[in-house]
Amino acid sequence: MNQIQVEGGRPLNGDLVVQGAKNSVLPILAATILSGGVCQIQHCPALRDVDSAIRILQYLGCRAHREGDELTVDTAGLSRCDIPEDMMREMRSSVIFLGAILARLGRAEMSYPGGCELGPRPIDFHLAALRTLGTDIDESTGVLRCSAAELRGGEILLSLPSVGATENTMLAACGAEGTTVIHNAAREPEIVDLQNFLQKMGASVHGAGSSTVVIQGKRPLHGCCHRVIADRIAAATYLCAGAAAGGEICLRQVDYRHLSTVTTALSQAGCRVRSTSEEITLQSDGHLRGITPVRTSPYPGFPTDAQALLMAALLKSQGTTVFVENIFESRYRHVAELQRMGADIRIEGRVAVVCGVSSLHGAMVQASDLRGGAALVVAGLQTGGTTLVGHIQHIQRGYSDFVENLARLGAHITATNT
Ligand code: UD1
């Protein structure tokens, strides 16, 4: 299947269990390397990016076996320290294997990672942190050749709270002699999930969720069993879809605290949102209003990953909403596609101004990245016609059963072939 067809105008009703978090499971899969044993990862979403991570693990000599939503990984047989370029290009998270392989083998070799095109995505913080921990990194051939006779703990100050650099450093530091302190660490829930996983393996890691993470390295580690947290961005996607289409949806097994900025914005837009510890219910009549400016920022701020989704939900709102994208330079590639559907959006640098329109029409559009692609589907749910979304491989990177879930809620949506 290579395109999604959506007929707009249907409300969404019903409930849904939210998939495991892509951005948790990927660093956790890299972290299994540290255990040198068997890890059971429960609530593991079926995603292209997870398949890519499994391919990397298998290439490195590890074994992986999926049964339902449980993935068992045995990293005892790790025998290589290199990752081929085509595997690195598949996704940005491939770079997190660097810290894990270094911690286990003291050597690693890989090219620069790929991933969504959101503007420049350097890895200088990752490399600077690994160098502080005693890694020699040769970048002269366009390939990262890394070696560390002995990793040793150190003080790392991130100039921005980078999610990936925090994770990479946590993993490398588990293999370093002594104490590592990460200052200005990212505070995302996925960092906390990674810490929980590392602790279950026997690692001494504390402070995740705050700006300071402390790791005592060189503890003996072992396999463990871990359930991945719910995907807050997938949850945000269904909430935005429900808000835009109208109806009442209930998301189960999701931590509402991870979504407070998104639910606050949707409440302001006119939705009724009720949360209990593990559920969020959203009721909408489909008539939304513009809201105060939405500025993306690191957690606990409004997530950049939900920017396109909320924008799509507000295309027919009454009034105007300003978006300011502060994390990535080029994260408005969905806008040109939304304009094809009749959206009124103007962009000036990092700012996008959405003026609500009375109607949208179906169109042929193309996903340019994961969340931007899902946003096109959210927009399609509100049109008076048929929308065909192409290049859905981007969407498949991060959503499991996306079309099936929306169809179960009442959307007229199918995955088709051109
Ligand atoms: C992660 C998420 C992604 C999310 C992003 C921001 C995963 C798999 N992906 O990506 O979905 O959109 O966090 O919440 O978890 N930067 C540098 N140098 C570096 C590293 C980052 O300049 O070495 C900059 C980036 O260009 C960006 C900002 O820091 O402007 C934040 O990036 P970062 O938090 O690292 O994002 P990712 O970990 O790539």
XYZ file of N, CA and C in Angstrom, residues 307 311 321-325 332 335 345-354:
57
model
N 3.206 19.968 16.235
C 2.901 21.269 15.596
C 2.041 21.122 14.336
N -1.897 22.205 13.833
C -2.182 23.142 12.740
C -3.279 22.579 11.826
N -4.648 31.551 14.224
C -3.690 31.011 15.208
C -2.275 31.164 14.656
N -1.393 31.632 15.518
C 0.020 31.803 15.138
C 0.818 30.627 15.700
N 1.633 30.032 14.852
C 2.553 28.979 15.298
C 3.982 29.495 15.208
N 4.789 29.198 16.212
C 6.213 29.548 16.161
C 7.001 28.253 16.378
N 7.737 27.848 15.352
C 8.509 26.597 15.425
C 9.930 26.930 15.887
N 7.890 23.185 8.221
C 6.588 23.606 7.685
C 6.370 23.028 6.287
N 2.885 22.549 4.949
C 2.013 23.700 4.702
C 1.607 23.795 3.220
N -2.734 29.600 5.038
C -1.593 29.630 5.964
C -0.498 30.484 5.322
N 0.028 31.422 6.095
C 1.190 32.186 5.608
C 2.394 31.882 6.488
N 3.550 31.766 5.842
C 4.770 31.448 6.609
C 5.771 32.594 6.461
N 6.374 32.947 7.559
C 7.460 33.928 7.540
C 8.521 33.388 8.494
N 9.571 32.797 7.946
C 10.620 32.224 8.801
C 10.064 31.128 9.698
N 10.232 31.326 10.984
C 9.795 30.306 11.951
C 8.318 30.438 12.323
N 7.637 31.448 11.727
C 6.248 31.724 12.123
C 5.283 31.294 11.005
N 4.209 30.657 11.400
C 3.141 30.324 10.449
C 1.838 30.876 11.022
N 1.073 31.543 10.173
C -0.197 32.113 10.622
C -1.329 31.379 9.902
N -2.178 30.756 10.702
C -3.298 29.989 10.143
C -4.574 30.801 10.314
